Amino acid sequence: MAAIGSSTLWALHEKNAGPETFEIKFKLPPPKPLTPEEELATFKIAPGFRAELVAAEPMVDTPVALSWDENGRMFVCEMRGYMHDVDGKGEDQPLGRIVVLEDTNADGQMDKRTVFADGLILPRAVMCVNGGALVGEPPFLWFMKDTNGDGKADVKEQVDDKFGSRTGQPEHMANSPTWLLDNWIQSANHSTRYRLRGGKFVAESTASRGQWGMSQDDFGRPFYNFNSDFLRANFVPDSLGRRNPNFPSITGLGVQVLPSQVCWPSHPTPGVNRGYEPKQLREDGTLASSTATCGAAIYRGGLFPTEFAGNAFIPEPSGNLVKRVIIDEKDAVLTARNAYDKAEFWTSTDERFRPVNAYTGPDGALYVVDMYRGVIQHKGFLTHYLIANIKDRKLEEPLNCGRIWRIVPDGVKAGATKLPSDSAKLVEALANPNGWVRDTAQRLLVERADTSVVPNLVATVKTAPSSVAKFHALWTLEGLGALEPGLLSAALVDKDPKVRATAVRLGDRTFVPELAKLTNEPAAEVQIALGFVLSSYPEGQEATLKLARQAGAQTLVRDAILSGLRGRELETVEALLAGPGEMAPREMVASLAQAVLNERRSGRVKTLLKLIAAQEANSPAQRALLEGASGKSLSAGKTAPKAKLLYLDSEPPEIAQLLETADAKAKPLVVALNTRLAWANKPGVPPPPVIKPLTPAEQQLFDAGKTLYAGLCAACHQPNGLGMEGLAPTLVDSEWVLGKADVLSRIVLHGLSGPITVNGQPWSLEMPPLGAALNDEQIAGILTYIRREWEHNASAVTVEEVARLRTEHKNRTRAWTGPELSVGEGKRAAAKP
């Protein structure tokens, strides 16, 4: 290893993170930029497959995303202004383009290039739709269309002006709009979804998800990832799962389906952003775990062998590899595992091989966008260590390269695909083995609003041998507004539980009496769908109670039921306990009690206390109610996040009664519940807090911080501040958020590394520093927002305080650790600069 100091060579980058004195590990000579043919020779691909070049410079330049139209034309987003050097030169220039590539001689390589749109600043998204394309050029999402046949967009209509922001982190901007099975267009890193209605796009708020890239499986479940988190998925619809603020813990959303972040490059990869950290690189110099994961694709092409169907192919550009993981399903729960032992599906020894997005193509092949460049890390997160690597090995050049590769099985020739123009033929295409063909056929039918094919679609639902064809036909009918109750009734008896579940989900209020007959349904997918629909309507209450008794122990079913009961949780738990027969599952009862406490209405909480006291002392019913009301977690003995005091209008006598009758197991629950409650003159309890209103200047910071939080922080910490398991801890009622303001400022300026405890839960974090990406006012705004949102009442953070801390710790080169900040643990440990 060669030692290199910070010295004057790196003095221009004082804001960058990480130590200024370090060793370049596994010092390698500057790698030669390779031709496409030379790069191809560096690939190691799993047996049975080969890579084919589809396009390369000058046909394509700095590609980051692509989409195909129904004619098989490839629309490519070129982010030509990205990181011309380590200072980010060029990113404010209108250099970006959307180009259309065509293979006119059917030899498998693109030979015609047309500039569809240019003059764009860092565009990062393209999706073919409605005869044109959605184009993401933050802060705008445009709809562009060529109406005169010259291949160039002559229509440019604004769909949204909040698709990210003009400045800020490209790594944390909206991207990857994707038409999902439910006819909504969802994006990664964005909290708005879109739908085409009457030729116009309508918008609706949703939860943000993922960082870069979006895909879906045959059942329409979205998959996404984060730079250090290979794969996550939603098992249930966001729009349904997050309906109830009284029960925000939805276990089927944002699930980390692949817990292991280990990867296996085929050559030393010292040029990663935190390569100086002991565990980032192995002894042989290879990247040990993901640091730049993005653009996952669920393979649905029908061209690969059967065992590859539904697998995820995940680019890791820092490791110069594409990972394959196998996804398993049991009772509607997905889990993933690496397909190979200490190996990957596709690796390269070329350091400029930068796979950033993967797709199932129109021909069933796997397509991968290769940005082909040395620098992929944005300047805002560059460490001194990575800058040294870039300079030492001359990775800033060349620019303006890029390749698109196609992976096909040996002995198979992939060819261009063009969808039929006839609507009846498009209905037939819904049964195609290629998911891209099915998705595009559905989109075209919905766009056309051609109701002449409704009989064809109905016949597909009733008689098609393919379940996926039935999914698409049902959702196409939904998009056409042509669903009939009789057809849904027929689908309810389909042999495939996923078809039955789709029919349940698509049923409206008039369908509740029929759905109420299905509560004995054994399939988890159907039970979950029933939970979402039946709980939504008061007339579904009896069926909801029956479903809760029978299947409420299953987490996804329980959460589905809770999602539709907002404001009716108390009445539901009363009815469950009053019913005949055995008690409803403990998990169901406890969760309902927890929701009543979360509702924070004094009268209803006191009614719940009466209900708890009315149960037989120390009975299973009483204990379940106490577990939920006290905030005791139902798994592994963990405690729920610390709750705010709930001020009642008077002292409830039931607390004393419960303390007197509780046994050794129940008493700690009663004590925990008692600590959540307050009333006038309760010993040791402070009076209700006085809410100090924000000043006009503080309110301005708050408002600006809210916008910044949505764009930069919400993908991991979520719009509701509750975080994501395995990725980001909760901010709500966190001692780290509500304690001394300087702790938060230090973390945002310099990052946080290692184990910490948040609200009693252990976390191991690698939060990157944002001091170079955000100015003092932006940091103060974000921190003011999180200290005053979600019923928080902490003080605002001033711009002056952030500036003082930035100056005070200007020589700090590493992230803070938990012991140095020692939140909630007394005096801070001595902190080195």
Short mmCIF file of C-alpha atoms in Angstrom, two decimals, residues 352-769:
data_model
loop_
_atom_site.label_atom_id
_atom_site.label_comp_id
_atom_site.label_asym_id
_atom_site.label_seq_id
_atom_site.Cartn_x
_atom_site.Cartn_y
_atom_site.Cartn_z
CA ARG A 352 -14.96 2.03 -15.79
CA PHE A 353 -17.68 -0.60 -16.16
CA ARG A 354 -20.46 1.22 -14.33
CA PRO A 355 -23.79 -0.60 -14.52
CA VAL A 356 -26.39 1.85 -13.20
CA ASN A 357 -29.72 0.46 -14.40
CA ALA A 358 -31.09 -2.92 -15.48
CA TYR A 359 -34.26 -3.75 -17.41
CA THR A 360 -36.19 -6.60 -18.97
CA GLY A 361 -36.25 -5.70 -22.67
CA PRO A 362 -38.86 -6.08 -25.42
CA ASP A 363 -37.06 -9.18 -26.70
CA GLY A 364 -36.90 -10.83 -23.27
CA ALA A 365 -33.18 -10.16 -22.81
CA LEU A 366 -31.68 -8.42 -19.78
CA TYR A 367 -30.46 -4.93 -20.66
CA VAL A 368 -27.91 -3.05 -18.58
CA VAL A 369 -27.00 0.64 -18.83
CA ASP A 370 -23.24 1.10 -18.48
CA MET A 371 -22.34 4.73 -17.76
CA TYR A 372 -18.69 3.84 -18.59
CA ARG A 373 -16.66 6.42 -16.70
CA GLY A 374 -14.26 6.68 -13.80
CA VAL A 375 -16.17 9.10 -11.57
CA ILE A 376 -19.68 8.17 -10.48
CA GLN A 377 -19.74 9.64 -6.95
CA HIS A 378 -21.25 13.12 -6.83
CA LYS A 379 -19.03 15.89 -5.49
CA GLY A 380 -21.23 16.39 -2.45
CA PHE A 381 -20.21 13.00 -1.06
CA LEU A 382 -16.66 12.68 -2.37
CA THR A 383 -14.15 11.84 0.33
CA HIS A 384 -10.52 12.92 0.27
CA TYR A 385 -9.64 9.26 -0.11
CA LEU A 386 -11.70 8.81 -3.29
CA ILE A 387 -10.42 12.07 -4.76
CA ALA A 388 -6.89 10.81 -4.22
CA ASN A 389 -7.74 7.59 -6.03
CA ILE A 390 -9.37 9.47 -8.90
CA LYS A 391 -6.41 11.79 -9.34
CA ASP A 392 -3.77 9.14 -8.82
CA ARG A 393 -5.26 6.84 -11.45
CA LYS A 394 -6.56 9.51 -13.84
CA LEU A 395 -10.20 8.47 -13.62
CA GLU A 396 -11.72 11.84 -14.48
CA GLU A 397 -11.35 11.09 -18.17
CA PRO A 398 -12.59 10.17 -20.65
CA LEU A 399 -16.03 11.69 -20.51
CA ASN A 400 -18.81 11.26 -23.05
CA CYS A 401 -18.63 7.47 -23.16
CA GLY A 402 -21.34 4.96 -22.41
CA ARG A 403 -22.50 1.51 -23.40
CA ILE A 404 -25.71 -0.47 -23.35
CA TRP A 405 -25.36 -4.23 -23.02
CA ARG A 406 -27.76 -7.08 -23.56
CA ILE A 407 -27.48 -10.43 -21.75
CA VAL A 408 -28.90 -13.44 -23.60
CA PRO A 409 -28.67 -17.19 -23.08
CA ASP A 410 -26.12 -19.04 -25.19
CA GLY A 411 -27.56 -20.29 -28.43
CA VAL A 412 -30.42 -17.78 -28.38
CA LYS A 413 -30.73 -14.82 -30.73
CA ALA A 414 -32.65 -11.91 -29.30
CA GLY A 415 -34.52 -9.79 -31.81
CA ALA A 416 -36.43 -6.55 -31.97
CA THR A 417 -40.05 -6.55 -30.82
CA LYS A 418 -42.84 -4.31 -32.03
CA LEU A 419 -46.29 -4.49 -30.53
CA PRO A 420 -49.34 -4.84 -32.78
CA SER A 421 -51.42 -1.76 -33.45
CA ASP A 422 -54.75 -3.60 -33.31
CA SER A 423 -56.38 -3.43 -29.88
CA ALA A 424 -57.67 -7.00 -30.03
CA LYS A 425 -54.13 -8.22 -30.70
CA LEU A 426 -52.95 -6.19 -27.70
CA VAL A 427 -55.39 -8.12 -25.52
CA GLU A 428 -53.77 -11.33 -26.77
CA ALA A 429 -50.38 -9.84 -25.86
CA LEU A 430 -51.44 -9.75 -22.21
CA ALA A 431 -50.63 -13.47 -22.16
CA ASN A 432 -47.15 -13.00 -23.65
CA PRO A 433 -44.39 -14.68 -21.60
CA ASN A 434 -42.45 -11.38 -21.59
CA GLY A 435 -43.53 -9.01 -18.82
CA TRP A 436 -42.40 -5.96 -20.82
CA VAL A 437 -44.79 -6.92 -23.63
CA ARG A 438 -47.65 -7.45 -21.19
CA ASP A 439 -47.00 -4.18 -19.35
CA THR A 440 -46.82 -2.21 -22.59
CA ALA A 441 -49.94 -3.83 -24.04
CA GLN A 442 -51.87 -2.94 -20.87
CA ARG A 443 -50.58 0.63 -20.96
CA LEU A 444 -51.57 1.07 -24.60
CA LEU A 445 -55.07 -0.30 -24.04
CA VAL A 446 -55.63 2.01 -21.06
CA GLU A 447 -54.25 5.00 -22.96
CA ARG A 448 -56.52 4.34 -25.92
CA ALA A 449 -59.63 3.93 -23.74
CA ASP A 450 -60.85 1.49 -26.41
CA THR A 451 -63.86 -0.16 -24.82
CA SER A 452 -64.50 -2.29 -27.91
CA VAL A 453 -62.10 -4.86 -26.45
CA VAL A 454 -63.93 -5.20 -23.13
CA PRO A 455 -65.49 -8.54 -24.20
CA ASN A 456 -62.01 -9.81 -25.11
CA LEU A 457 -60.69 -8.77 -21.72
CA VAL A 458 -63.61 -10.40 -19.92
CA ALA A 459 -62.95 -13.62 -21.82
CA THR A 460 -59.29 -13.45 -20.82
CA VAL A 461 -60.22 -13.20 -17.13
CA LYS A 462 -62.61 -16.15 -17.41
CA THR A 463 -60.74 -18.55 -19.67
CA ALA A 464 -57.05 -17.63 -20.07
CA PRO A 465 -54.74 -20.42 -18.88
CA SER A 466 -52.23 -17.81 -17.71
CA SER A 467 -52.70 -16.15 -14.33
CA VAL A 468 -50.54 -13.18 -15.32
CA ALA A 469 -52.82 -12.61 -18.32
CA LYS A 470 -55.74 -12.46 -15.88
CA PHE A 471 -53.92 -9.94 -13.66
CA HIS A 472 -53.33 -7.68 -16.63
CA ALA A 473 -56.84 -8.10 -18.01
CA LEU A 474 -58.42 -7.20 -14.66
CA TRP A 475 -56.25 -4.12 -14.23
CA THR A 476 -56.81 -3.10 -17.85
CA LEU A 477 -60.55 -3.23 -17.23
CA GLU A 478 -59.98 -1.13 -14.12
CA GLY A 479 -58.07 1.39 -16.21
CA LEU A 480 -60.90 1.47 -18.73
CA GLY A 481 -63.51 1.87 -15.98
CA ALA A 482 -65.19 -1.29 -17.27
CA LEU A 483 -65.09 -3.70 -14.33
CA GLU A 484 -68.38 -5.49 -13.67
CA PRO A 485 -69.33 -7.17 -10.38
CA GLY A 486 -70.20 -10.40 -12.18
CA LEU A 487 -66.71 -10.69 -13.58
CA LEU A 488 -65.13 -10.06 -10.18
CA SER A 489 -67.38 -12.74 -8.72
CA ALA A 490 -66.08 -15.17 -11.32
CA ALA A 491 -62.50 -14.21 -10.51
CA LEU A 492 -63.14 -14.87 -6.81
CA VAL A 493 -63.29 -18.60 -7.52
CA ASP A 494 -60.19 -18.73 -9.71
CA LYS A 495 -57.74 -21.50 -8.81
CA ASP A 496 -54.88 -19.01 -8.39
CA PRO A 497 -55.05 -17.16 -5.04
CA LYS A 498 -53.32 -14.13 -6.57
CA VAL A 499 -56.15 -13.81 -9.11
CA ARG A 500 -58.65 -14.09 -6.28
CA ALA A 501 -56.73 -11.47 -4.29
CA THR A 502 -56.74 -9.12 -7.29
CA ALA A 503 -60.51 -9.47 -7.60
CA VAL A 504 -60.92 -8.69 -3.90
CA ARG A 505 -58.76 -5.60 -4.15
CA LEU A 506 -60.67 -4.31 -7.17
CA GLY A 507 -64.07 -4.69 -5.53
CA ASP A 508 -65.88 -1.51 -4.46
CA ARG A 509 -68.25 -0.89 -1.57
CA THR A 510 -71.12 -2.70 -3.27
CA PHE A 511 -68.98 -5.82 -3.31
CA VAL A 512 -68.65 -6.03 0.50
CA PRO A 513 -71.55 -8.50 1.05
CA GLU A 514 -69.96 -10.96 -1.36
CA LEU A 515 -66.51 -10.50 0.11
CA ALA A 516 -67.91 -11.08 3.58
CA LYS A 517 -68.55 -14.69 2.56
CA LEU A 518 -64.83 -15.29 1.99
CA THR A 519 -63.47 -14.92 5.50
CA ASN A 520 -62.65 -18.65 5.63
CA GLU A 521 -60.35 -18.23 2.62
CA PRO A 522 -57.05 -20.00 3.48
CA ALA A 523 -54.66 -18.18 1.11
CA ALA A 524 -52.61 -15.41 2.72
CA GLU A 525 -52.81 -13.16 -0.37
CA VAL A 526 -56.62 -13.24 -0.26
CA GLN A 527 -56.77 -12.74 3.50
CA ILE A 528 -54.59 -9.63 3.19
CA ALA A 529 -56.74 -8.21 0.42
CA LEU A 530 -59.89 -8.93 2.42
CA GLY A 531 -58.39 -7.14 5.40
CA PHE A 532 -57.78 -4.00 3.37
CA VAL A 533 -61.24 -3.91 1.79
CA LEU A 534 -63.56 -5.18 4.54
CA SER A 535 -62.08 -2.94 7.23
CA SER A 536 -62.63 0.12 5.05
CA TYR A 537 -66.41 0.12 5.43
CA PRO A 538 -68.58 0.02 8.56
CA GLU A 539 -70.89 -2.52 6.89
CA GLY A 540 -67.91 -4.86 6.67
CA GLN A 541 -67.43 -4.85 10.45
CA GLU A 542 -68.82 -8.31 11.21
CA ALA A 543 -66.76 -9.88 8.45
CA THR A 544 -63.72 -7.91 9.63
CA LEU A 545 -64.18 -9.29 13.14
CA LYS A 546 -64.41 -12.82 11.82
CA LEU A 547 -61.28 -12.36 9.70
CA ALA A 548 -59.45 -10.83 12.68
CA ARG A 549 -60.30 -13.82 14.87
CA GLN A 550 -59.23 -16.33 12.24
CA ALA A 551 -56.17 -14.70 10.67
CA GLY A 552 -55.25 -11.72 12.85
CA ALA A 553 -52.15 -13.49 14.15
CA GLN A 554 -50.59 -13.14 10.70
CA THR A 555 -48.76 -9.84 10.64
CA LEU A 556 -49.70 -8.80 7.11
CA VAL A 557 -53.37 -9.61 7.68
CA ARG A 558 -53.40 -7.81 11.02
CA ASP A 559 -51.81 -4.70 9.48
CA ALA A 560 -54.23 -4.76 6.54
CA ILE A 561 -57.19 -4.81 8.94
CA LEU A 562 -55.74 -2.03 11.12
CA SER A 563 -55.12 0.17 8.08
CA GLY A 564 -58.84 0.59 7.44
CA LEU A 565 -60.03 1.11 11.00
CA ARG A 566 -58.97 4.69 11.64
CA GLY A 567 -61.15 6.07 14.43
CA ARG A 568 -62.85 2.67 14.94
CA GLU A 569 -60.10 0.75 16.71
CA LEU A 570 -61.70 1.04 20.16
CA GLU A 571 -65.08 -0.20 18.99
CA THR A 572 -63.42 -3.04 17.12
CA VAL A 573 -61.43 -4.32 20.08
CA GLU A 574 -64.55 -4.04 22.28
CA ALA A 575 -66.47 -6.13 19.77
CA LEU A 576 -63.68 -8.68 19.46
CA LEU A 577 -63.57 -9.25 23.22
CA ALA A 578 -67.35 -9.33 23.55
CA GLY A 579 -67.79 -12.00 20.91
CA PRO A 580 -68.36 -15.68 21.63
CA GLY A 581 -65.70 -18.37 21.49
CA GLU A 582 -61.98 -18.08 21.90
CA MET A 583 -60.25 -14.73 22.23
CA ALA A 584 -59.04 -13.13 19.04
CA PRO A 585 -55.30 -13.49 18.41
CA ARG A 586 -53.23 -11.70 21.02
CA GLU A 587 -51.38 -9.75 18.31
CA MET A 588 -54.64 -8.37 16.95
CA VAL A 589 -55.95 -7.29 20.34
CA ALA A 590 -52.68 -5.68 21.36
CA SER A 591 -52.36 -3.77 18.09
CA LEU A 592 -55.86 -2.36 18.40
CA ALA A 593 -55.09 -1.18 21.94
CA GLN A 594 -51.85 0.37 20.71
CA ALA A 595 -53.80 2.27 18.03
CA VAL A 596 -56.22 3.68 20.62
CA LEU A 597 -53.29 5.07 22.61
CA ASN A 598 -51.76 6.48 19.43
CA GLU A 599 -55.03 8.26 18.68
CA ARG A 600 -54.35 10.33 21.81
CA ARG A 601 -57.97 11.19 22.62
CA SER A 602 -58.49 11.34 26.37
CA GLY A 603 -62.04 10.06 26.47
CA ARG A 604 -61.34 7.08 24.25
CA VAL A 605 -58.21 6.14 26.17
CA LYS A 606 -60.16 6.21 29.44
CA THR A 607 -62.77 3.93 27.85
CA LEU A 608 -59.96 1.56 26.88
CA LEU A 609 -58.70 1.59 30.48
CA LYS A 610 -62.18 0.59 31.65
CA LEU A 611 -62.14 -2.25 29.12
CA ILE A 612 -58.76 -3.44 30.36
CA ALA A 613 -59.88 -3.37 33.99
CA ALA A 614 -63.10 -5.20 33.12
CA GLN A 615 -61.21 -8.26 31.87
CA GLU A 616 -60.46 -11.13 34.20
CA ALA A 617 -57.33 -10.22 36.13
CA ASN A 618 -54.16 -11.41 34.42
CA SER A 619 -56.16 -13.19 31.73
CA PRO A 620 -54.77 -13.49 28.17
CA ALA A 621 -57.20 -10.78 27.04
CA GLN A 622 -56.12 -8.34 29.74
CA ARG A 623 -52.44 -9.03 29.11
CA ALA A 624 -52.83 -8.50 25.36
CA LEU A 625 -54.58 -5.17 25.95
CA LEU A 626 -51.85 -4.12 28.36
CA GLU A 627 -49.11 -5.08 25.92
CA GLY A 628 -50.58 -2.83 23.26
CA ALA A 629 -51.53 0.05 25.51
CA SER A 630 -48.17 0.06 27.29
CA GLY A 631 -46.23 0.14 24.02
CA LYS A 632 -44.62 -3.23 24.64
CA SER A 633 -43.48 -4.79 21.37
CA LEU A 634 -44.87 -8.19 20.45
CA SER A 635 -41.57 -9.53 19.17
CA ALA A 636 -38.29 -10.38 20.85
CA GLY A 637 -39.21 -8.45 23.97
CA LYS A 638 -38.27 -5.11 22.42
CA THR A 639 -39.93 -1.97 23.61
CA ALA A 640 -41.72 0.35 21.26
CA PRO A 641 -40.38 3.85 20.67
CA LYS A 642 -40.76 6.09 23.70
CA ALA A 643 -44.20 7.66 23.63
CA LYS A 644 -45.16 11.20 24.54
CA LEU A 645 -47.07 11.73 27.72
CA LEU A 646 -50.80 11.65 27.13
CA TYR A 647 -52.61 14.15 29.36
CA LEU A 648 -56.01 12.92 30.54
CA ASP A 649 -58.68 15.24 31.86
CA SER A 650 -58.76 13.38 35.20
CA GLU A 651 -57.09 10.55 37.07
CA PRO A 652 -58.36 7.14 35.90
CA PRO A 653 -59.11 4.84 38.87
CA GLU A 654 -58.38 1.79 36.73
CA ILE A 655 -54.60 2.28 36.99
CA ALA A 656 -54.64 1.77 40.77
CA GLN A 657 -56.96 -1.21 40.38
CA LEU A 658 -54.69 -2.82 37.80
CA LEU A 659 -51.58 -2.24 39.90
CA GLU A 660 -53.25 -3.95 42.81
CA THR A 661 -54.39 -7.05 40.89
CA ALA A 662 -51.54 -7.52 38.41
CA ASP A 663 -49.30 -10.55 38.74
CA ALA A 664 -45.54 -10.55 38.18
CA LYS A 665 -45.88 -10.68 34.39
CA ALA A 666 -48.60 -8.07 34.10
CA LYS A 667 -47.32 -5.52 36.61
CA PRO A 668 -44.45 -4.22 34.42
CA LEU A 669 -46.99 -3.64 31.65
CA VAL A 670 -49.27 -1.66 33.97
CA VAL A 671 -46.29 0.37 35.18
CA ALA A 672 -45.27 1.09 31.58
CA LEU A 673 -48.82 2.15 30.74
CA ASN A 674 -48.94 4.39 33.80
CA THR A 675 -45.76 6.17 32.69
CA ARG A 676 -47.45 7.04 29.38
CA LEU A 677 -50.34 8.82 31.10
CA ALA A 678 -50.54 12.12 32.93
CA TRP A 679 -53.22 14.14 34.68
CA ALA A 680 -53.43 17.14 36.92
CA ASN A 681 -51.36 16.82 40.11
CA LYS A 682 -49.95 13.40 39.23
CA PRO A 683 -46.73 13.10 41.29
CA GLY A 684 -43.54 13.50 39.33
CA VAL A 685 -45.27 14.58 36.12
CA PRO A 686 -44.66 18.02 34.65
CA PRO A 687 -47.57 20.15 33.51
CA PRO A 688 -48.46 19.99 29.80
CA PRO A 689 -45.75 21.62 27.72
CA VAL A 690 -46.26 25.16 26.57
CA ILE A 691 -45.90 25.25 22.82
CA LYS A 692 -43.68 28.15 21.92
CA PRO A 693 -44.62 29.30 18.42
CA LEU A 694 -41.91 29.69 15.84
CA THR A 695 -40.87 33.20 14.93
CA PRO A 696 -41.41 34.29 11.31
CA ALA A 697 -37.72 33.60 10.58
CA GLU A 698 -37.90 30.17 12.23
CA GLN A 699 -41.10 29.37 10.34
CA GLN A 700 -39.32 30.22 7.11
CA LEU A 701 -36.54 27.80 8.04
CA PHE A 702 -39.13 25.16 8.91
CA ASP A 703 -40.91 25.52 5.57
CA ALA A 704 -37.68 25.34 3.60
CA GLY A 705 -36.53 22.38 5.69
CA LYS A 706 -39.78 20.53 5.02
CA THR A 707 -39.12 20.68 1.28
CA LEU A 708 -35.49 19.65 1.69
CA TYR A 709 -36.44 16.79 3.99
CA ALA A 710 -38.91 15.43 1.44
CA GLY A 711 -36.28 15.41 -1.28
CA LEU A 712 -33.19 14.36 0.66
CA CYS A 713 -34.20 12.52 3.82
CA ALA A 714 -37.68 11.03 3.40
CA ALA A 715 -36.64 8.09 1.21
CA CYS A 716 -34.80 6.56 4.17
CA HIS A 717 -36.37 8.19 7.24
CA GLN A 718 -39.82 8.23 5.57
CA PRO A 719 -42.26 11.16 5.34
CA ASN A 720 -43.72 10.19 8.72
CA GLY A 721 -40.27 10.17 10.34
CA LEU A 722 -40.56 6.56 11.45
CA GLY A 723 -37.56 5.34 9.46
CA MET A 724 -37.00 1.96 7.82
CA GLU A 725 -35.97 -1.22 9.55
CA GLY A 726 -32.37 -2.11 8.81
CA LEU A 727 -31.68 1.21 7.11
CA ALA A 728 -32.65 4.35 9.03
CA PRO A 729 -33.86 4.82 12.63
CA THR A 730 -36.97 6.69 13.63
CA LEU A 731 -36.79 10.44 14.12
CA VAL A 732 -40.11 10.64 15.94
CA ASP A 733 -39.59 11.24 19.67
CA SER A 734 -35.94 10.28 19.23
CA GLU A 735 -33.56 11.48 21.93
CA TRP A 736 -31.10 12.26 19.13
CA VAL A 737 -33.58 14.64 17.53
CA LEU A 738 -35.06 16.25 20.63
CA GLY A 739 -31.87 16.55 22.67
CA LYS A 740 -29.16 19.14 22.25
CA ALA A 741 -29.40 20.75 18.83
CA ASP A 742 -25.64 20.74 18.32
CA VAL A 743 -25.65 16.92 18.18
CA LEU A 744 -27.85 16.92 15.11
CA SER A 745 -25.78 19.64 13.47
CA ARG A 746 -22.58 17.67 14.03
CA ILE A 747 -24.12 14.55 12.53
CA VAL A 748 -25.35 16.30 9.40
CA LEU A 749 -22.06 18.15 8.93
CA HIS A 750 -19.73 15.20 9.42
CA GLY A 751 -21.78 12.00 9.38
CA LEU A 752 -22.33 9.30 11.98
CA SER A 753 -20.66 5.90 12.04
CA GLY A 754 -20.93 2.77 14.14
CA PRO A 755 -23.34 1.43 16.74
CA ILE A 756 -25.82 3.71 18.48
CA THR A 757 -29.06 3.27 20.40
CA VAL A 758 -32.23 5.09 19.38
CA ASN A 759 -35.25 4.88 21.68
CA GLY A 760 -33.85 1.70 23.18
CA GLN A 761 -33.21 0.00 19.84
CA PRO A 762 -29.65 -0.75 18.67
CA TRP A 763 -28.53 0.45 15.23
CA SER A 764 -25.31 0.20 13.26
CA LEU A 765 -25.12 3.24 11.02
CA GLU A 766 -23.04 4.69 8.24
CA MET A 767 -24.73 8.03 7.65
CA PRO A 768 -22.69 10.08 5.17
CA PRO A 769 -21.70 13.68 5.88
#
